[in-house]
Short mmCIF file of C-alpha atoms in Angstrom, two decimals:
data_model
loop_
_atom_site.label_atom_id
_atom_site.label_comp_id
_atom_site.label_asym_id
_atom_site.label_seq_id
_atom_site.Cartn_x
_atom_site.Cartn_y
_atom_site.Cartn_z
CA UNK A 1 86.72 100.86 109.15
CA UNK A 2 83.90 100.58 111.70
CA UNK A 3 81.79 103.01 109.65
CA UNK A 4 82.42 100.98 106.46
CA UNK A 5 81.50 97.76 108.26
CA UNK A 6 78.21 99.32 109.41
CA UNK A 7 77.41 100.56 105.90
CA UNK A 8 78.27 97.13 104.46
CA UNK A 9 75.90 95.42 106.89
CA UNK A 10 73.10 97.90 106.15
CA UNK A 11 73.32 97.61 102.38
CA UNK A 12 73.88 93.87 102.58
CA UNK A 13 70.57 93.53 104.42
CA UNK A 14 68.85 95.81 101.88
CA UNK A 15 70.28 93.82 98.98
CA UNK A 16 69.15 90.49 100.42
CA UNK A 17 65.64 91.77 101.21
CA UNK A 18 65.19 93.37 97.78
CA UNK A 19 66.51 90.44 95.78
CA UNK A 20 64.63 87.87 97.82
CA UNK A 21 61.38 89.81 97.52
CA UNK A 22 61.71 89.91 93.74
CA UNK A 23 62.85 86.33 93.24
CA UNK A 24 60.05 83.95 92.27
CA UNK A 25 59.10 81.42 94.89
CA UNK A 26 58.66 78.57 92.39
CA UNK A 27 60.29 78.69 88.93
CA UNK A 28 57.81 78.83 86.05
CA UNK A 29 59.95 76.29 84.23
CA UNK A 30 62.98 74.11 84.92
CA UNK A 31 66.08 73.78 82.77
CA UNK A 32 68.86 71.30 83.49
CA UNK A 33 71.34 73.28 81.35
CA UNK A 34 70.26 76.95 81.18
CA UNK A 35 73.67 78.00 79.81
CA UNK A 36 73.27 75.84 76.71
CA UNK A 37 69.65 76.93 76.27
CA UNK A 38 70.43 80.65 76.40
CA UNK A 39 73.46 80.24 74.13
CA UNK A 40 71.39 78.38 71.52
CA UNK A 41 68.67 81.01 71.56
CA UNK A 42 71.22 83.82 71.38
CA UNK A 43 72.90 82.31 68.35
CA UNK A 44 69.53 81.88 66.66
CA UNK A 45 68.75 85.57 67.17
CA UNK A 46 72.22 86.50 65.91
CA UNK A 47 71.73 84.45 62.75
CA UNK A 48 68.47 86.33 62.05
CA UNK A 49 70.13 89.71 62.60
CA UNK A 50 68.18 90.38 65.81
CA UNK A 51 71.24 91.62 67.68
CA UNK A 52 69.50 93.30 70.62
CA UNK A 53 67.59 90.10 71.40
CA UNK A 54 70.79 88.08 71.03
CA UNK A 55 72.58 90.27 73.59
CA UNK A 56 69.70 89.95 76.06
CA UNK A 57 69.83 86.18 75.72
CA UNK A 58 73.62 85.86 75.98
CA UNK A 59 73.75 88.11 79.05
CA UNK A 60 71.70 85.62 81.01
CA UNK A 61 74.87 83.50 80.97
CA UNK A 62 77.74 86.01 81.16
CA UNK A 63 78.16 89.76 81.06
CA UNK A 64 81.21 91.73 79.96
CA UNK A 65 81.87 95.40 80.70
CA UNK A 66 83.55 97.74 78.21
CA UNK A 67 81.99 96.26 75.08
CA UNK A 68 81.65 98.48 71.98
CA UNK A 69 78.32 100.35 71.68
CA UNK A 70 77.48 98.52 68.44
CA UNK A 71 74.93 95.75 69.12
CA UNK A 72 76.23 93.51 66.33
CA UNK A 73 79.76 93.58 67.73
CA UNK A 74 78.48 92.88 71.25
CA UNK A 75 76.51 89.87 70.03
CA UNK A 76 79.51 88.50 68.13
CA UNK A 77 81.75 88.69 71.22
CA UNK A 78 79.21 86.72 73.25
CA UNK A 79 78.66 84.29 70.35
CA UNK A 80 82.36 83.36 70.41
CA UNK A 81 81.88 82.18 74.00
CA UNK A 82 78.74 80.28 72.98
CA UNK A 83 80.54 78.50 70.13
CA UNK A 84 83.41 77.55 72.41
CA UNK A 85 81.04 76.14 75.02
CA UNK A 86 79.24 74.07 72.39
CA UNK A 87 82.58 72.59 71.29
CA UNK A 88 83.55 71.69 74.85
CA UNK A 89 85.72 74.73 75.68
CA UNK A 90 84.47 76.45 78.87
CA UNK A 91 87.06 79.29 78.72
CA UNK A 92 86.52 82.26 76.40
CA UNK A 93 88.20 85.63 76.01
CA UNK A 94 88.04 88.88 74.07
CA UNK A 95 90.38 91.84 73.72
CA UNK A 96 90.58 95.24 72.09
CA UNK A 97 92.86 98.21 71.49
CA UNK A 98 91.75 101.72 70.49
CA UNK A 99 93.47 104.94 69.57
CA UNK A 100 92.38 108.31 68.27
CA UNK A 101 92.22 112.00 68.92
CA UNK A 102 89.84 114.84 69.56
CA UNK A 103 89.24 118.32 70.93
CA UNK A 104 88.22 119.50 74.41
CA UNK A 105 86.35 122.75 74.94
CA UNK A 106 85.48 124.13 78.38
CA UNK A 107 82.27 126.15 78.19
CA UNK A 108 81.68 129.44 80.00
CA UNK A 109 79.96 129.14 83.40
CA UNK A 110 79.59 131.21 86.55
CA UNK A 111 82.76 129.56 87.85
CA UNK A 112 84.90 130.46 84.81
CA UNK A 113 83.67 134.04 84.91
CA UNK A 114 84.55 134.32 88.60
CA UNK A 115 88.02 132.90 87.93
CA UNK A 116 88.61 135.58 85.28
CA UNK A 117 90.45 133.14 83.01
CA UNK A 118 89.75 132.07 79.48
CA UNK A 119 88.03 128.66 79.32
CA UNK A 120 90.34 125.82 78.33
CA UNK A 121 90.62 124.77 74.69
CA UNK A 122 92.83 121.78 74.05
CA UNK A 123 93.47 118.99 71.56
CA UNK A 124 94.08 115.50 72.94
CA UNK A 125 95.12 112.00 71.96
CA UNK A 126 93.61 108.86 73.50
CA UNK A 127 94.49 105.20 73.81
CA UNK A 128 92.45 102.43 75.35
CA UNK A 129 93.06 98.70 75.74
CA UNK A 130 91.58 95.80 77.65
CA UNK A 131 89.60 92.63 77.47
CA UNK A 132 87.74 89.97 79.37
CA UNK A 133 87.74 86.32 80.39
CA UNK A 134 84.87 83.98 81.14
CA UNK A 135 84.95 80.47 82.51
CA UNK A 136 81.74 78.43 82.55
CA UNK A 137 82.20 76.34 85.67
CA UNK A 138 78.87 74.48 85.56
CA UNK A 139 75.72 74.27 83.46
CA UNK A 140 74.36 77.34 85.28
CA UNK A 141 77.45 79.15 86.59
CA UNK A 142 80.15 81.34 85.06
CA UNK A 143 83.14 83.29 86.42
CA UNK A 144 83.72 86.52 84.49
CA UNK A 145 86.29 89.29 84.65
CA UNK A 146 87.24 92.37 82.64
CA UNK A 147 90.09 94.87 82.61
CA UNK A 148 90.07 98.28 80.91
CA UNK A 149 92.87 100.88 80.71
CA UNK A 150 92.39 104.42 79.36
CA UNK A 151 94.97 107.15 78.80
CA UNK A 152 94.50 110.68 77.51
CA UNK A 153 97.38 112.98 76.53
CA UNK A 154 96.65 116.71 76.27
CA UNK A 155 98.45 119.00 73.86
CA UNK A 156 98.88 121.57 76.65
CA UNK A 157 102.09 120.68 78.50
CA UNK A 158 100.84 122.51 81.60
CA UNK A 159 97.87 120.24 82.04
CA UNK A 160 97.99 116.81 83.66
CA UNK A 161 97.21 113.80 81.49
CA UNK A 162 94.48 111.32 82.43
CA UNK A 163 95.17 107.69 83.31
CA UNK A 164 92.44 105.30 84.38
CA UNK A 165 92.35 101.55 85.11
CA UNK A 166 89.03 99.73 85.71
CA UNK A 167 88.44 96.09 86.63
CA UNK A 168 85.73 93.71 87.81
CA UNK A 169 85.29 90.05 88.74
CA UNK A 170 81.86 88.40 88.99
CA UNK A 171 80.14 85.11 89.70
CA UNK A 172 77.08 84.82 87.45
CA UNK A 173 74.32 82.24 87.96
CA UNK A 174 72.20 81.64 84.87
CA UNK A 175 68.50 81.06 85.52
CA UNK A 176 65.73 79.87 83.17
CA UNK A 177 64.56 83.50 82.82
CA UNK A 178 67.27 85.82 83.98
CA UNK A 179 70.40 85.72 86.12
CA UNK A 180 71.83 86.71 89.48
CA UNK A 181 75.31 88.07 90.06
CA UNK A 182 77.69 88.89 92.88
CA UNK A 183 80.96 90.64 92.17
CA UNK A 184 83.69 93.09 93.07
CA UNK A 185 84.96 95.98 90.96
CA UNK A 186 87.32 98.89 91.23
CA UNK A 187 89.06 101.79 89.55
CA UNK A 188 92.40 103.59 89.88
CA UNK A 189 92.28 107.13 88.48
CA UNK A 190 95.30 109.43 88.25
CA UNK A 191 94.66 112.82 89.88
CA UNK A 192 98.05 114.40 89.31
CA UNK A 193 100.31 115.06 92.27
CA UNK A 194 100.22 113.31 94.74
CA UNK A 195 98.80 110.21 93.07
CA UNK A 196 95.75 108.06 92.34
CA UNK A 197 92.16 108.03 93.48
CA UNK A 198 91.10 104.46 94.37
CA UNK A 199 87.56 103.07 94.07
CA UNK A 200 86.56 99.55 95.04
CA UNK A 201 83.29 97.91 96.02
CA UNK A 202 81.06 94.87 96.15
CA UNK A 203 77.75 94.54 94.29
CA UNK A 204 74.87 92.14 93.67
CA UNK A 205 72.19 92.19 90.99
CA UNK A 206 69.19 90.20 89.86
CA UNK A 207 67.91 90.25 86.28
CA UNK A 208 64.40 89.17 85.22
CA UNK A 209 64.09 88.49 81.50
CA UNK A 210 60.33 88.69 81.00
CA UNK A 211 60.50 87.67 77.34
CA UNK A 212 62.77 88.07 74.30
CA UNK A 213 62.34 91.85 74.32
CA UNK A 214 62.13 92.92 77.98
CA UNK A 215 64.43 92.75 80.98
CA UNK A 216 64.17 94.28 84.45
CA UNK A 217 67.28 94.40 86.62
CA UNK A 218 67.94 95.59 90.15
CA UNK A 219 71.45 96.17 91.50
CA UNK A 220 72.89 97.24 94.84
CA UNK A 221 76.50 98.28 95.49
CA UNK A 222 78.59 99.44 98.43
CA UNK A 223 81.91 101.04 97.48
CA UNK A 224 84.68 103.21 98.88
CA UNK A 225 86.36 106.15 97.15
CA UNK A 226 89.76 107.11 98.58
CA UNK A 227 91.65 110.20 97.43
CA UNK A 228 95.41 110.72 97.78
CA UNK A 229 96.81 112.65 100.73
CA UNK A 230 96.40 116.23 99.50
CA UNK A 231 92.74 115.60 98.58
CA UNK A 232 91.88 113.27 101.48
CA UNK A 233 88.85 115.30 102.62
CA UNK A 234 86.98 114.25 99.44
CA UNK A 235 87.09 110.56 100.41
CA UNK A 236 83.78 108.84 101.09
CA UNK A 237 81.82 105.59 101.32
CA UNK A 238 78.93 105.19 98.86
CA UNK A 239 75.84 102.98 98.79
CA UNK A 240 73.82 102.94 95.57
CA UNK A 241 70.74 101.22 94.15
CA UNK A 242 69.84 100.93 90.44
CA UNK A 243 66.58 99.80 88.83
CA UNK A 244 66.69 99.40 85.05
CA UNK A 245 64.47 98.28 82.19
CA UNK A 246 65.88 97.14 78.85
CA UNK A 247 63.70 96.88 75.76
CA UNK A 248 64.72 95.33 72.43
CA UNK A 249 62.69 96.90 69.61
CA UNK A 250 62.59 97.40 65.84
CA UNK A 251 62.58 93.61 65.37
CA UNK A 252 65.61 93.19 67.60
CA UNK A 253 67.86 95.70 65.83
CA UNK A 254 67.67 98.39 68.52
CA UNK A 255 67.90 98.47 72.32
CA UNK A 256 66.80 101.02 74.92
CA UNK A 257 67.75 100.92 78.61
CA UNK A 258 66.18 103.28 81.15
CA UNK A 259 67.70 103.36 84.63
CA UNK A 260 66.77 105.08 87.89
CA UNK A 261 69.37 105.31 90.66
CA UNK A 262 69.50 106.54 94.23
CA UNK A 263 72.12 106.43 96.93
CA UNK A 264 73.97 107.95 99.83
CA UNK A 265 77.54 109.22 100.32
CA UNK A 266 79.10 109.18 103.78
CA UNK A 267 82.03 111.59 104.08
CA UNK A 268 84.92 109.86 105.85
CA UNK A 269 87.37 112.77 106.29
CA UNK A 270 85.25 115.81 107.24
CA UNK A 271 84.29 116.89 103.71
CA UNK A 272 83.17 120.57 103.89
CA UNK A 273 79.71 119.78 102.44
CA UNK A 274 79.20 116.68 104.57
CA UNK A 275 77.22 113.63 103.53
CA UNK A 276 75.19 113.56 100.32
CA UNK A 277 71.91 111.97 99.22
CA UNK A 278 71.62 111.61 95.45
CA UNK A 279 69.23 110.27 92.82
CA UNK A 280 68.87 110.39 89.07
CA UNK A 281 67.85 108.82 85.78
CA UNK A 282 69.71 107.79 82.64
CA UNK A 283 69.10 106.30 79.22
CA UNK A 284 71.21 104.28 76.80
CA UNK A 285 69.96 103.65 73.25
CA UNK A 286 71.58 101.95 70.27
CA UNK A 287 70.44 100.82 66.84
CA UNK A 288 72.12 98.92 64.03
CA UNK A 289 71.41 100.56 60.68
CA UNK A 290 73.14 97.65 58.91
CA UNK A 291 75.61 94.89 59.72
CA UNK A 292 78.39 97.48 59.50
CA UNK A 293 76.89 100.74 60.79
CA UNK A 294 75.33 101.53 64.16
CA UNK A 295 74.32 104.65 66.07
CA UNK A 296 74.08 105.24 69.82
CA UNK A 297 72.87 107.89 72.28
CA UNK A 298 73.16 108.16 76.06
CA UNK A 299 72.39 110.69 78.74
CA UNK A 300 71.89 111.16 82.45
CA UNK A 301 70.73 113.58 85.13
CA UNK A 302 71.65 113.34 88.79
CA UNK A 303 70.74 115.53 91.75
CA UNK A 304 73.07 115.82 94.74
CA UNK A 305 71.75 117.18 98.05
CA UNK A 306 74.44 117.73 100.68
CA UNK A 307 73.85 117.85 104.43
CA UNK A 308 76.18 120.44 105.91
CA UNK A 309 75.98 124.23 105.63
CA UNK A 310 78.69 126.29 103.97
CA UNK A 311 79.49 129.84 105.04
CA UNK A 312 79.16 132.73 102.58
CA UNK A 313 82.13 135.07 103.00
CA UNK A 314 82.46 138.76 102.14
CA UNK A 315 85.54 140.37 100.60
CA UNK A 316 87.28 140.39 103.99
CA UNK A 317 86.65 136.65 104.42
CA UNK A 318 84.06 137.29 107.14
CA UNK A 319 81.00 134.95 107.31
CA UNK A 320 77.83 136.80 106.28
CA UNK A 321 75.48 133.84 105.83
CA UNK A 322 75.30 130.15 104.98
CA UNK A 323 73.79 127.76 102.45
CA UNK A 324 73.53 124.02 101.85
CA UNK A 325 75.13 122.85 98.62
CA UNK A 326 72.89 121.40 95.93
CA UNK A 327 74.10 120.19 92.49
CA UNK A 328 72.50 118.96 89.28
CA UNK A 329 74.68 116.96 86.88
CA UNK A 330 73.81 116.50 83.19
CA UNK A 331 75.51 114.37 80.56
CA UNK A 332 74.55 113.83 76.92
CA UNK A 333 76.49 112.01 74.23
CA UNK A 334 76.27 109.93 71.14
CA UNK A 335 78.08 108.69 68.10
CA UNK A 336 78.34 106.26 65.24
CA UNK A 337 80.21 103.00 64.71
CA UNK A 338 81.40 101.79 61.33
CA UNK A 339 82.90 98.30 60.96
CA UNK A 340 85.08 98.80 57.89
CA UNK A 341 86.98 95.48 58.02
CA UNK A 342 86.87 92.25 60.05
CA UNK A 343 87.83 93.17 63.61
CA UNK A 344 88.22 96.88 62.79
CA UNK A 345 85.80 99.72 63.48
CA UNK A 346 85.73 103.52 63.42
CA UNK A 347 83.82 105.51 66.04
CA UNK A 348 83.25 109.30 65.98
CA UNK A 349 81.67 110.56 69.22
CA UNK A 350 80.55 113.74 70.98
CA UNK A 351 80.01 114.37 74.71
CA UNK A 352 78.45 117.34 76.52
CA UNK A 353 78.74 117.79 80.31
CA UNK A 354 77.03 120.34 82.56
CA UNK A 355 77.27 120.66 86.34
CA UNK A 356 74.98 123.26 87.92
CA UNK A 357 75.50 124.19 91.56
CA UNK A 358 74.42 126.84 94.04
CA UNK A 359 78.08 126.95 95.15
CA UNK A 360 80.27 129.26 93.10
CA UNK A 361 83.00 126.77 92.23
CA UNK A 362 80.70 123.80 91.65
CA UNK A 363 79.70 124.90 88.14
CA UNK A 364 81.31 123.26 85.12
CA UNK A 365 80.55 122.58 81.47
CA UNK A 366 82.49 121.07 78.58
CA UNK A 367 82.04 119.76 75.05
CA UNK A 368 84.31 117.10 73.58
CA UNK A 369 84.52 115.49 70.14
CA UNK A 370 86.82 112.66 69.12
CA UNK A 371 87.32 109.81 66.65
CA UNK A 372 88.63 106.38 67.67
CA UNK A 373 89.84 103.39 65.66
CA UNK A 374 89.25 100.05 67.38
CA UNK A 375 90.84 96.67 66.77
CA UNK A 376 89.10 93.66 68.31
CA UNK A 377 90.90 90.37 68.85
#
């Protein structure tokens, strides 16, 4: 607990210094009701079919996690909150349920070859459900929260199924050109016997909307990841910083976000590789081809550099040398959304993962394809 308190103080100081240094000393303009102003602009963009611009405008008031990748659907969810606010209703909500199936394929790597087993091939079925609430407490302040549950059942009875619950609660202050947020979020992920991995943390961010097409956002988070008893040595505290740029283009029908991240992991239970310094980049792009069809792509790369040496053992388990673990993580995915009826959409998707490591068992690769049907309400 003392270590976590020290990390919290350190990253709290960093967050305050960074956000204060970026915040403008004197606002370029004043607005007595920024919520109403941003909502009106967002609805105007939505009416013109400029969905990426509408989302940028709405998110200066409130921000929901777990929205569909389709920009039109995102804008419509936010527009429901805007229409309620205009009619005198400060509370808004959205919900969704998804189901579908797909196929998982483990690709051959150095680790699979060393194990001498055939890579896994398995069909699966997925369900997902959740939603969000927002309460606009003042003309510049909203309280937002989301909940998201995901379950994956594998056709192989010898393999554990996946279960994952994610949540967040935020306080969002709307500014004339941007927003600032403080919040808490967490995740409970089933790891098989003996139980769940728990993540929870606190974060702050500051968004600067330069104009209708450009946003810069900086975010800082301190979180804890706790594994169940049999995996306790993997537990760690994590501090992370993100800097992102979002650009609405193609007359507001497409959106690109580029993000750089960096952070530090502090092992809390003598992890064999010790602490870890990491950094990376990612992109998220989406475009609406029509009011009913959208496409999206995303990808990331992250480098992990661990602190402690590992011993290299010979066949008799005798140390013959040492190395420091270093990993590179890659992820690439994309898909299509098709809104085939009011509140209903179809989403085929593909995901490729690749972990490269100088440790033998740190290598992994997989390809997954699936199709989901989503009902929004």
